[in-house]
C-alpha cells in the first residue's frame, strides 16, 4: 500500500524526504547478518538508509509481513531476452548473467541489450566455444550470436587445435576481456577433445586478468572412461596450477552419481587454498542440444540412462532406440532436449540432487534456457505473456521459488537467510574482483544498489513444470531493479526497463 510522505513518521527532528521507502518488512542482509523489521529508504537507485523508525518519502510502500532481501543474482542464464528476463524477475531475479557459454560477440551483445532495454541487469563472459568456432570453422562471431546453440552439436569446432589455433583462440578471448567480459565461459564438456594444455592456457589468461573461468566440466560419466570425478579433477588441478578462480557450473548435472566424491574433492581443494566455487539448480532433469557429445548412444550407459530418457522437445519424442537417437542428432544436432538424469520420485536419486544443493556454499543458478516456439524456433521478441506453445526448461522460470519452497518451507534443509545468501551475496563475491559494480549487489545496506525482492516466505512457490515450463512463479510481491519496480503487486510492469550492464573492470 502506498501512503503519503508523512504517514507513520514519529514526532521529532525533521527528516529527509526520500524517493521511496519500503516500510516495515523483515529485512535480511546476508553480509551483516541483519534479520529484523526495518524501513529502507531509496534515492537515485540506491539504498541510502535502513532504520528502526519510520522514514519519510514521496512514496511509501508498506511491506509489513514480507521479507525484503537483495535481488537474486543468477550467474548462469542463457535466456537474456526481455521476455525471458521478465519470467526470471517473477522468480526474484534482478541480475541474470550469461557466463557459462558467454557472448559470441561481446560488443554486440552489450550494445543490443542497451538499445532494446532489459527489465533486469545483464552481463556476459567471453565465449571460449565461440572463439573456437570462429578459429576452427572460420566463422564470423557476429553470426554466432544466433547460431551458437545450433552449432553446439557439431564436431569440427571441438577438434584438437594446433598451437597456432590455440594462440588465435586465446587472442580472441583476450580481446573480449579488454572490452569488459566478466570472465571466460568454457564449455569444454561440448568439446572434450580440446587439449588439456589449451584449458590450462585459458585459465592462465583468466588469472592474468583477475577474472573467473565458468566451466562446464569435460566429463560427467559415472563409470570409466570420462567420469565426473575426472572432469572435476581437471578443473581443480588447473586452479591449483594457475591461481585462477574456477567456477564449476551446475555441479548437480555434471556430478550426478559421483556427487559425494566430487564434493569431497572440491572441499579439500578449498581447504588448501584453491579457489573453486560451485552452483546448482533444484531439478533432476537437464536440457541441452541433442547433439552434445555426451549424449551419443555409446556413452549413455556410462551416464546411467537410455535413449528414452531423452526428450526431443520440438516434437516431444522419446527415442526408443539408439538408431533413432542417432537420426535425431544427425537431423538437427542443436535441437533442444530434456535429459532425465535423476528421477526425483525416487528417494535415492532425490538425495543425490539434494547433496549437490546442500554442499557448502553452493550457489543457486538456473541454467535458464532460451524460449523456443513449439516447432523449435528461437523466440527473441518482447511478447508478453509468452506464447502458449513456448518451450523451455522449468528451471528457466522456477529455480529460486522452487528452492525456497522445497529447501526452506517443506524440508527445512536450509534456512531462509542461507538460501538468500546463496542466491545473492555469494554470486556477488564471485564477480567482485572482475566487476567493481558487483560490490554494490547482493546486499541490503546503505550504498548498495536498490535491487530488491519482497516476498512472502510462507506462500512463494514455483508453478512451472516440464509440461508447462513458462508458468511464472508466485509469491514475489515486488521486485525492484535500481529502485524501479519491475514487478509490482505480483505483476510485471511492461514499461519498466531499468536493467543495467555489469562489465569487467577493463570495459
Coordinates of C-alpha atoms in Angstrom, one line a residue:
X1 CA 0.0 0.0 0.0
X2 CA 1.3 3.5 -0.9
X3 CA 0.9 6.3 1.6
X4 CA 1.6 10.0 1.8
X5 CA 5.1 11.2 2.8
X6 CA 4.2 12.0 6.4
X7 CA 2.3 8.8 7.2
X8 CA 3.6 6.8 10.1
X9 CA 6.5 9.2 10.9
X10 CA 7.3 9.7 14.5
X11 CA 7.5 13.2 16.0
X12 CA 10.9 14.8 16.3
X13 CA 13.5 16.5 14.2
X14 CA 12.8 17.0 10.5
X15 CA 13.8 14.0 8.4
X16 CA 14.9 13.9 4.8
X17 CA 12.2 13.1 2.3
X18 CA 13.4 10.2 0.2
X19 CA 12.3 9.0 -3.2
X20 CA 11.0 5.7 -1.9
X21 CA 10.6 3.9 1.4
X22 CA 9.8 0.2 1.8
X23 CA 8.2 0.2 5.2
X24 CA 8.0 -2.5 7.9
X25 CA 9.4 -5.5 6.2
X26 CA 11.6 -8.3 7.6
X27 CA 15.0 -7.2 6.1
X28 CA 17.6 -9.8 5.6
X29 CA 21.1 -8.8 4.7
X30 CA 23.4 -11.8 4.1
X31 CA 26.6 -9.9 4.7
X32 CA 26.0 -8.2 8.0
X33 CA 23.6 -10.8 9.3
X34 CA 20.8 -8.3 9.8
X35 CA 17.4 -10.1 10.1
X36 CA 14.9 -7.7 11.6
X37 CA 12.0 -5.4 10.9
X38 CA 13.3 -2.3 9.3
X39 CA 12.4 0.6 7.0
X40 CA 14.5 1.0 3.8
X41 CA 15.0 4.4 2.1
X42 CA 15.9 4.6 -1.6
X43 CA 17.2 7.6 -3.5
X44 CA 18.6 7.7 -7.1
X45 CA 18.5 3.9 -7.4
X46 CA 20.5 3.2 -4.2
X47 CA 19.7 2.3 -0.6
X48 CA 20.5 5.4 1.5
X49 CA 19.1 4.4 4.9
X50 CA 17.9 1.5 6.9
X51 CA 16.2 2.4 10.1
X52 CA 14.2 1.0 13.0
X53 CA 11.9 4.0 13.0
X54 CA 9.7 5.0 10.0
X55 CA 11.2 7.2 7.3
X56 CA 9.7 9.9 5.2
X57 CA 9.4 9.6 1.4
X58 CA 7.5 10.8 -1.6
X59 CA 6.4 7.2 -1.9
X60 CA 6.0 4.8 1.0
X61 CA 5.2 1.2 0.3
X62 CA 4.0 -0.9 3.2
X63 CA 5.7 -4.3 3.1
X64 CA 4.7 -5.5 6.6
X65 CA 4.8 -9.2 7.0
X66 CA 7.0 -9.7 3.9
X67 CA 10.7 -10.4 3.6
X68 CA 12.9 -7.8 1.9
X69 CA 16.1 -9.3 0.5
X70 CA 18.7 -8.4 -2.1
X71 CA 17.6 -9.3 -5.6
X72 CA 18.8 -12.7 -6.7
X73 CA 21.9 -12.9 -8.9
X74 CA 21.7 -15.7 -11.5
X75 CA 25.2 -16.5 -12.6
X76 CA 24.0 -18.9 -15.3
X77 CA 21.3 -17.9 -17.7
X78 CA 21.2 -18.5 -21.4
X79 CA 17.9 -16.6 -21.6
X80 CA 18.6 -12.8 -21.7
X81 CA 15.7 -11.7 -23.9
X82 CA 13.2 -9.3 -22.4
X83 CA 10.5 -11.9 -22.3
X84 CA 12.7 -14.5 -20.6
X85 CA 14.1 -11.9 -18.2
X86 CA 10.5 -10.9 -17.1
X87 CA 9.9 -14.5 -16.3
X88 CA 13.1 -14.5 -14.2
X89 CA 12.0 -11.3 -12.5
X90 CA 8.9 -13.0 -11.4
X91 CA 11.2 -15.6 -9.8
X92 CA 13.0 -12.9 -7.8
X93 CA 16.0 -12.4 -10.2
X94 CA 17.3 -8.9 -10.6
X95 CA 20.6 -9.8 -12.4
X96 CA 20.9 -12.5 -15.0
X97 CA 24.3 -13.3 -16.5
X98 CA 25.4 -15.4 -19.4
X99 CA 28.7 -16.7 -18.1
X100 CA 29.0 -20.5 -18.9
X101 CA 28.6 -20.1 -22.7
X102 CA 29.4 -16.4 -22.8
X103 CA 28.5 -13.9 -25.6
X104 CA 29.7 -15.0 -29.1
X105 CA 30.1 -11.3 -29.9
X106 CA 30.6 -9.3 -26.7
X107 CA 30.4 -5.8 -28.1
X108 CA 27.2 -6.6 -30.0
X109 CA 25.5 -8.3 -27.0
X110 CA 26.0 -5.3 -24.7
X111 CA 25.1 -2.9 -27.4
X112 CA 21.9 -4.6 -28.4
X113 CA 20.8 -5.1 -24.8
X114 CA 21.3 -1.4 -24.1
X115 CA 19.5 -0.3 -27.2
X116 CA 16.5 -2.5 -26.7
X117 CA 16.4 -2.3 -22.9
X118 CA 16.3 -5.0 -20.4
X119 CA 14.0 -5.4 -17.3
X120 CA 16.8 -6.7 -15.1
X121 CA 20.6 -6.3 -15.1
X122 CA 22.7 -8.3 -17.5
X123 CA 26.3 -9.2 -18.4
X124 CA 28.4 -11.7 -20.3
X125 CA 31.6 -13.6 -20.2
X126 CA 33.9 -14.2 -23.2
X127 CA 32.9 -17.3 -25.0
X128 CA 35.6 -20.0 -25.5
X129 CA 33.2 -22.0 -27.6
X130 CA 32.5 -19.1 -30.0
X131 CA 36.2 -18.3 -30.1
X132 CA 36.9 -21.9 -31.1
X133 CA 34.2 -21.9 -33.7
X134 CA 35.5 -18.7 -35.2
X135 CA 39.0 -20.1 -35.4
X136 CA 38.4 -23.8 -36.2
X137 CA 35.4 -23.3 -38.6
X138 CA 36.4 -19.8 -39.8
X139 CA 33.1 -18.3 -38.7
X140 CA 32.3 -14.6 -38.0
X141 CA 31.5 -14.3 -34.3
X142 CA 28.7 -11.9 -35.2
X143 CA 26.8 -14.8 -37.0
X144 CA 27.2 -17.0 -33.9
X145 CA 25.0 -14.7 -31.8
X146 CA 22.0 -16.6 -33.0
X147 CA 23.7 -19.9 -34.0
X148 CA 25.9 -20.9 -31.1
X149 CA 23.4 -23.4 -29.7
X150 CA 22.6 -24.8 -33.1
X151 CA 26.3 -25.4 -33.8
X152 CA 27.0 -26.9 -30.4
X153 CA 26.4 -30.4 -31.6
X154 CA 28.8 -30.1 -34.5
X155 CA 32.2 -31.8 -34.3
X156 CA 34.7 -29.8 -36.2
X157 CA 34.9 -26.9 -33.8
X158 CA 35.7 -29.3 -31.0
X159 CA 38.7 -30.9 -32.7
X160 CA 42.1 -30.7 -31.2
X161 CA 43.7 -27.4 -32.1
X162 CA 47.2 -26.8 -33.4
X163 CA 49.5 -24.4 -31.4
X164 CA 48.6 -21.7 -33.9
X165 CA 44.8 -22.4 -33.4
X166 CA 45.2 -22.1 -29.6
X167 CA 47.1 -18.9 -29.9
X168 CA 44.4 -17.4 -32.1
X169 CA 41.7 -18.6 -29.7
X170 CA 43.5 -17.0 -26.7
X171 CA 44.0 -13.8 -28.7
X172 CA 40.3 -13.6 -29.3
X173 CA 39.4 -14.2 -25.7
X174 CA 41.9 -11.6 -24.6
X175 CA 40.3 -9.0 -26.9
X176 CA 37.0 -9.7 -25.3
X177 CA 38.4 -9.4 -21.8
X178 CA 39.8 -6.0 -22.8
X179 CA 36.2 -5.0 -23.8
X180 CA 34.9 -5.9 -20.3
X181 CA 33.9 -9.5 -20.4
X182 CA 33.1 -10.8 -16.9
X183 CA 35.4 -13.8 -17.3
X184 CA 35.8 -16.7 -19.7
X185 CA 33.0 -19.2 -20.2
X186 CA 34.4 -22.7 -21.1
X187 CA 32.0 -25.3 -22.5
X188 CA 34.7 -27.9 -22.6
X189 CA 32.1 -30.7 -22.0
X190 CA 31.0 -30.0 -25.5
X191 CA 34.5 -30.1 -26.9
X192 CA 36.2 -32.8 -24.9
X193 CA 38.9 -33.4 -27.5
X194 CA 40.3 -30.0 -26.9
X195 CA 43.7 -30.4 -25.2
X196 CA 44.3 -30.2 -21.5
X197 CA 47.1 -27.7 -22.3
X198 CA 44.6 -25.4 -24.0
X199 CA 42.3 -25.4 -21.0
X200 CA 45.4 -24.6 -18.8
X201 CA 46.3 -21.7 -21.1
X202 CA 42.7 -20.4 -20.9
X203 CA 42.9 -20.4 -17.1
X204 CA 46.3 -18.7 -17.1
X205 CA 44.8 -15.9 -19.2
X206 CA 41.9 -15.6 -16.8
X207 CA 44.3 -15.5 -13.8
X208 CA 46.3 -12.7 -15.5
X209 CA 43.2 -10.6 -15.9
X210 CA 41.8 -11.4 -12.5
X211 CA 38.6 -12.9 -13.8
X212 CA 36.9 -16.3 -13.2
X213 CA 36.5 -19.2 -15.6
X214 CA 33.0 -20.6 -15.7
X215 CA 33.4 -24.2 -16.7
X216 CA 31.1 -27.0 -17.9
X217 CA 33.4 -29.8 -16.9
X218 CA 34.9 -32.1 -19.6
X219 CA 33.2 -35.3 -18.3
X220 CA 30.2 -36.4 -16.3
X221 CA 30.0 -40.2 -16.6
X222 CA 29.6 -42.4 -13.6
X223 CA 31.9 -45.1 -14.9
X224 CA 35.2 -45.0 -16.9
X225 CA 36.2 -43.6 -19.2
X226 CA 35.5 -39.9 -18.6
X227 CA 34.0 -39.8 -15.1
X228 CA 32.6 -36.8 -13.4
X229 CA 35.5 -37.1 -10.9
X230 CA 38.0 -36.9 -13.7
X231 CA 36.3 -33.8 -15.1
X232 CA 36.3 -32.0 -11.7
X233 CA 39.9 -33.2 -11.1
X234 CA 41.0 -31.3 -14.2
X235 CA 39.3 -28.1 -13.0
X236 CA 40.8 -28.3 -9.5
X237 CA 44.3 -29.1 -10.9
X238 CA 44.2 -26.2 -13.3
X239 CA 43.0 -23.9 -10.5
X240 CA 45.9 -25.1 -8.3
X241 CA 48.4 -24.7 -11.2
X242 CA 47.3 -21.2 -12.3
X243 CA 45.7 -19.5 -9.3
X244 CA 42.7 -18.7 -11.4
X245 CA 39.2 -18.6 -9.9
X246 CA 37.5 -21.8 -11.2
X247 CA 33.7 -21.7 -11.1
X248 CA 32.0 -25.1 -11.6
X249 CA 28.7 -24.8 -13.4
X250 CA 25.7 -26.9 -12.4
X251 CA 27.6 -29.3 -10.1
X252 CA 24.3 -31.3 -9.9
X253 CA 24.2 -32.3 -13.5
X254 CA 27.9 -32.7 -14.0
X255 CA 28.5 -34.8 -10.9
X256 CA 25.3 -37.0 -10.9
X257 CA 26.1 -40.4 -9.2
X258 CA 29.5 -39.2 -8.2
X259 CA 28.4 -36.1 -6.2
X260 CA 29.9 -37.4 -2.9
X261 CA 33.4 -37.9 -4.2
X262 CA 33.2 -34.7 -6.2
X263 CA 32.2 -32.6 -3.3
X264 CA 34.9 -34.2 -1.1
X265 CA 37.5 -33.3 -3.7
X266 CA 36.3 -29.7 -4.0
X267 CA 36.0 -29.3 -0.3
X268 CA 39.6 -30.5 0.3
X269 CA 40.8 -28.3 -2.6
X270 CA 39.2 -25.2 -1.0
X271 CA 40.8 -26.1 2.3
X272 CA 44.2 -26.0 0.6
X273 CA 43.5 -22.6 -0.9
X274 CA 42.3 -23.5 -4.4
X275 CA 39.6 -21.0 -5.4
X276 CA 36.8 -23.3 -6.6
X277 CA 33.1 -22.2 -6.4
X278 CA 30.0 -24.2 -7.3
X279 CA 26.4 -23.7 -8.3
X280 CA 23.4 -26.0 -8.8
X281 CA 19.7 -25.9 -9.7
X282 CA 17.0 -28.0 -8.0
X283 CA 15.8 -30.2 -10.8
X284 CA 16.7 -33.8 -11.7
X285 CA 16.5 -33.3 -15.5
X286 CA 18.8 -31.2 -17.6
X287 CA 18.3 -29.5 -21.0
X288 CA 20.9 -29.1 -23.8
X289 CA 21.5 -29.7 -27.5
X290 CA 20.6 -33.2 -28.5
X291 CA 23.9 -33.4 -30.4
X292 CA 26.0 -32.9 -27.3
X293 CA 28.9 -35.4 -27.4
X294 CA 28.0 -36.9 -24.0
X295 CA 24.5 -37.8 -25.4
X296 CA 26.0 -40.2 -28.1
X297 CA 24.2 -43.5 -27.6
X298 CA 27.5 -45.3 -26.9
X299 CA 28.0 -43.0 -23.9
X300 CA 24.6 -43.3 -22.4
X301 CA 25.2 -46.4 -20.3
X302 CA 28.1 -44.6 -18.5
X303 CA 25.6 -41.9 -17.6
X304 CA 23.1 -44.5 -16.4
X305 CA 20.4 -43.6 -18.9
X306 CA 18.9 -44.9 -22.1
X307 CA 17.7 -43.1 -25.3
X308 CA 14.2 -43.0 -23.9
X309 CA 15.5 -40.8 -21.0
X310 CA 15.9 -38.0 -23.6
X311 CA 13.0 -35.9 -24.8
X312 CA 13.4 -34.2 -28.2
X313 CA 11.5 -31.0 -27.2
X314 CA 10.4 -29.7 -30.6
X315 CA 8.3 -32.9 -31.0
X316 CA 8.1 -34.4 -27.6
X317 CA 9.5 -37.7 -28.9
X318 CA 11.4 -40.0 -26.6
X319 CA 13.7 -42.0 -29.0
X320 CA 13.1 -45.7 -28.3
X321 CA 16.3 -46.9 -29.8
X322 CA 19.9 -45.8 -30.3
X323 CA 19.5 -45.7 -34.0
X324 CA 16.5 -43.3 -33.7
X325 CA 18.5 -41.1 -31.3
X326 CA 21.3 -41.0 -33.9
X327 CA 18.8 -39.9 -36.6
X328 CA 17.6 -37.0 -34.4
X329 CA 21.2 -36.0 -33.7
X330 CA 22.1 -36.0 -37.3
X331 CA 18.9 -34.1 -38.5
X332 CA 19.3 -31.2 -36.1
X333 CA 22.2 -31.5 -33.6
X334 CA 21.3 -28.2 -32.0
X335 CA 17.7 -29.1 -31.2
X336 CA 16.9 -28.8 -27.5
X337 CA 16.4 -31.9 -25.5
X338 CA 15.4 -32.7 -21.9
X339 CA 17.5 -35.3 -20.3
X340 CA 16.1 -37.1 -17.2
X341 CA 19.3 -37.9 -15.3
X342 CA 17.8 -38.2 -11.9
X343 CA 14.2 -39.4 -11.1
X344 CA 13.0 -37.1 -8.3
X345 CA 10.3 -39.5 -7.4
X346 CA 13.0 -42.0 -6.2
X347 CA 14.4 -41.2 -2.7
X348 CA 17.9 -42.3 -3.6
X349 CA 18.1 -40.1 -6.7
X350 CA 16.4 -37.1 -5.0
X351 CA 19.0 -37.4 -2.3
X352 CA 21.8 -37.1 -4.9
X353 CA 20.3 -33.9 -6.1
X354 CA 19.9 -32.6 -2.6
X355 CA 23.5 -33.3 -1.7
X356 CA 24.6 -31.1 -4.7
X357 CA 22.4 -28.2 -3.5
X358 CA 23.4 -28.6 0.1
X359 CA 27.1 -28.7 -0.5
X360 CA 28.9 -25.9 1.4
X361 CA 28.5 -22.5 -0.4
X362 CA 26.8 -24.0 -3.5
X363 CA 25.1 -21.1 -5.2
X364 CA 21.7 -21.2 -6.7
X365 CA 21.8 -20.7 -10.5
X366 CA 19.1 -21.6 -13.0
X367 CA 20.9 -22.5 -16.3
X368 CA 17.8 -20.8 -17.8
X369 CA 17.3 -21.8 -21.4
X370 CA 16.1 -19.6 -24.3
X371 CA 12.4 -19.7 -25.1
X372 CA 11.5 -21.5 -28.3
X373 CA 8.3 -21.9 -30.2
X374 CA 6.6 -25.2 -30.4
X375 CA 8.4 -26.0 -33.7
X376 CA 11.8 -25.3 -32.2
X377 CA 12.4 -21.7 -33.5
X378 CA 14.0 -19.2 -31.1
X379 CA 11.7 -16.6 -29.6
X380 CA 13.7 -13.3 -29.4
X381 CA 10.9 -10.7 -29.2
X382 CA 9.3 -8.9 -26.3
X383 CA 5.9 -10.7 -26.4
X384 CA 4.1 -10.9 -23.0
X385 CA 2.9 -13.2 -21.9
X386 CA 5.0 -15.8 -23.7
X387 CA 3.2 -17.8 -26.4
X388 CA 1.2 -20.7 -25.1
X389 CA 3.3 -23.2 -27.0
X390 CA 6.7 -21.8 -25.9
X391 CA 9.2 -24.4 -24.8
X392 CA 12.0 -24.2 -22.3
X393 CA 13.0 -26.0 -19.1
X394 CA 11.0 -25.3 -15.9
X395 CA 14.3 -24.2 -14.2
X396 CA 14.2 -21.1 -16.5
X397 CA 11.2 -19.8 -14.6
X398 CA 11.0 -21.5 -11.2
X399 CA 14.5 -22.2 -9.9
X400 CA 14.6 -19.7 -7.0
X401 CA 11.0 -20.1 -5.9
X402 CA 11.4 -23.9 -6.0
X403 CA 14.5 -23.7 -3.8
X404 CA 12.6 -21.6 -1.3
X405 CA 9.6 -23.9 -1.4
X406 CA 11.4 -27.2 -1.2
X407 CA 14.5 -26.5 0.8
X408 CA 13.2 -23.9 3.3
X409 CA 9.5 -24.4 3.7
X410 CA 8.9 -28.1 3.0
X411 CA 12.0 -29.8 4.2
X412 CA 13.9 -27.2 6.4
X413 CA 17.2 -28.4 4.9
X414 CA 18.3 -24.8 4.5
X415 CA 17.3 -21.7 6.5
X416 CA 15.8 -18.7 4.7
X417 CA 18.8 -16.5 5.3
X418 CA 21.1 -19.2 4.0
X419 CA 19.1 -19.6 0.7
X420 CA 19.2 -15.8 0.4
X421 CA 23.0 -15.8 0.9
X422 CA 23.5 -18.5 -1.8
X423 CA 21.3 -16.5 -4.2
X424 CA 22.8 -13.1 -3.6
X425 CA 26.0 -12.4 -1.7
X426 CA 27.9 -15.5 -2.8
X427 CA 27.3 -14.8 -6.5
X428 CA 28.2 -11.1 -6.0
X429 CA 31.5 -12.2 -4.4
X430 CA 32.3 -14.4 -7.4
X431 CA 32.1 -11.3 -9.6
X432 CA 33.6 -8.6 -7.4
X433 CA 37.3 -8.9 -8.4
X434 CA 36.4 -8.7 -12.1
X435 CA 33.5 -6.3 -11.8
X436 CA 33.7 -3.5 -9.2
X437 CA 29.9 -2.8 -9.7
X438 CA 29.2 -6.2 -8.1
X439 CA 30.3 -4.9 -4.8
X440 CA 27.0 -3.0 -4.6
X441 CA 25.0 -6.1 -5.4
X442 CA 23.8 -8.9 -3.1
X443 CA 23.4 -6.7 0.0
X444 CA 20.8 -4.6 1.8
X445 CA 23.0 -1.9 3.1
X446 CA 23.3 1.9 2.7
X447 CA 25.3 2.5 -0.5
X448 CA 24.1 -0.8 -2.2
X449 CA 22.1 -0.7 -5.4
X450 CA 18.4 -0.9 -4.7
X451 CA 18.0 -4.3 -6.4
X452 CA 15.5 -5.8 -4.0
X453 CA 12.9 -8.5 -3.8
X454 CA 9.8 -8.5 -1.5
X455 CA 8.1 -11.8 -0.9
X456 CA 6.1 -13.9 1.5
X457 CA 8.2 -16.9 2.6
X458 CA 5.0 -18.8 3.6
X459 CA 3.5 -18.8 0.1
X460 CA 6.2 -18.2 -2.5
X461 CA 6.3 -21.2 -4.9
X462 CA 7.2 -22.3 -8.4
X463 CA 4.4 -23.1 -10.9
X464 CA 6.5 -24.2 -13.9
X465 CA 6.5 -27.9 -14.8
X466 CA 8.1 -29.9 -17.7
X467 CA 4.7 -29.9 -19.4
X468 CA 4.1 -26.2 -18.7
X469 CA 7.6 -24.7 -18.4
X470 CA 6.7 -21.0 -18.8
X471 CA 4.3 -20.6 -15.9
X472 CA 5.8 -17.9 -13.7
X473 CA 6.4 -18.3 -10.0
X474 CA 4.0 -16.9 -7.4
X475 CA 4.7 -15.0 -4.2
X476 CA 7.3 -12.4 -5.2
X477 CA 5.2 -9.3 -4.5
X478 CA 7.7 -6.7 -5.6
X479 CA 10.9 -6.8 -7.5
X480 CA 13.0 -3.6 -7.8
X481 CA 16.0 -3.0 -10.1
X482 CA 17.9 0.2 -9.3
X483 CA 15.0 1.3 -7.2
X484 CA 12.4 0.9 -10.0
X485 CA 9.6 -1.6 -9.8
X486 CA 9.8 -4.3 -12.4
X487 CA 7.3 -6.4 -10.6
X488 CA 4.6 -4.6 -8.6
X489 CA 2.0 -6.4 -6.6
X490 CA 3.0 -9.6 -8.4
X491 CA 2.5 -8.2 -11.9
X492 CA 5.1 -7.3 -14.5
X493 CA 5.4 -3.6 -15.4
X494 CA 5.9 -3.9 -19.2
X495 CA 7.2 -0.3 -19.4
X496 CA 10.0 -0.9 -16.9
X497 CA 13.4 -1.4 -18.4
X498 CA 15.8 -0.4 -15.7
X499 CA 18.3 -3.2 -16.3
X500 CA 21.9 -2.1 -16.5
X501 CA 25.1 -3.8 -17.7
X502 CA 27.6 -5.4 -15.5
X503 CA 31.0 -5.3 -17.1
X504 CA 34.6 -6.2 -16.3
X505 CA 36.9 -3.6 -15.0
X506 CA 38.6 -3.3 -18.4
X507 CA 35.3 -2.4 -20.2

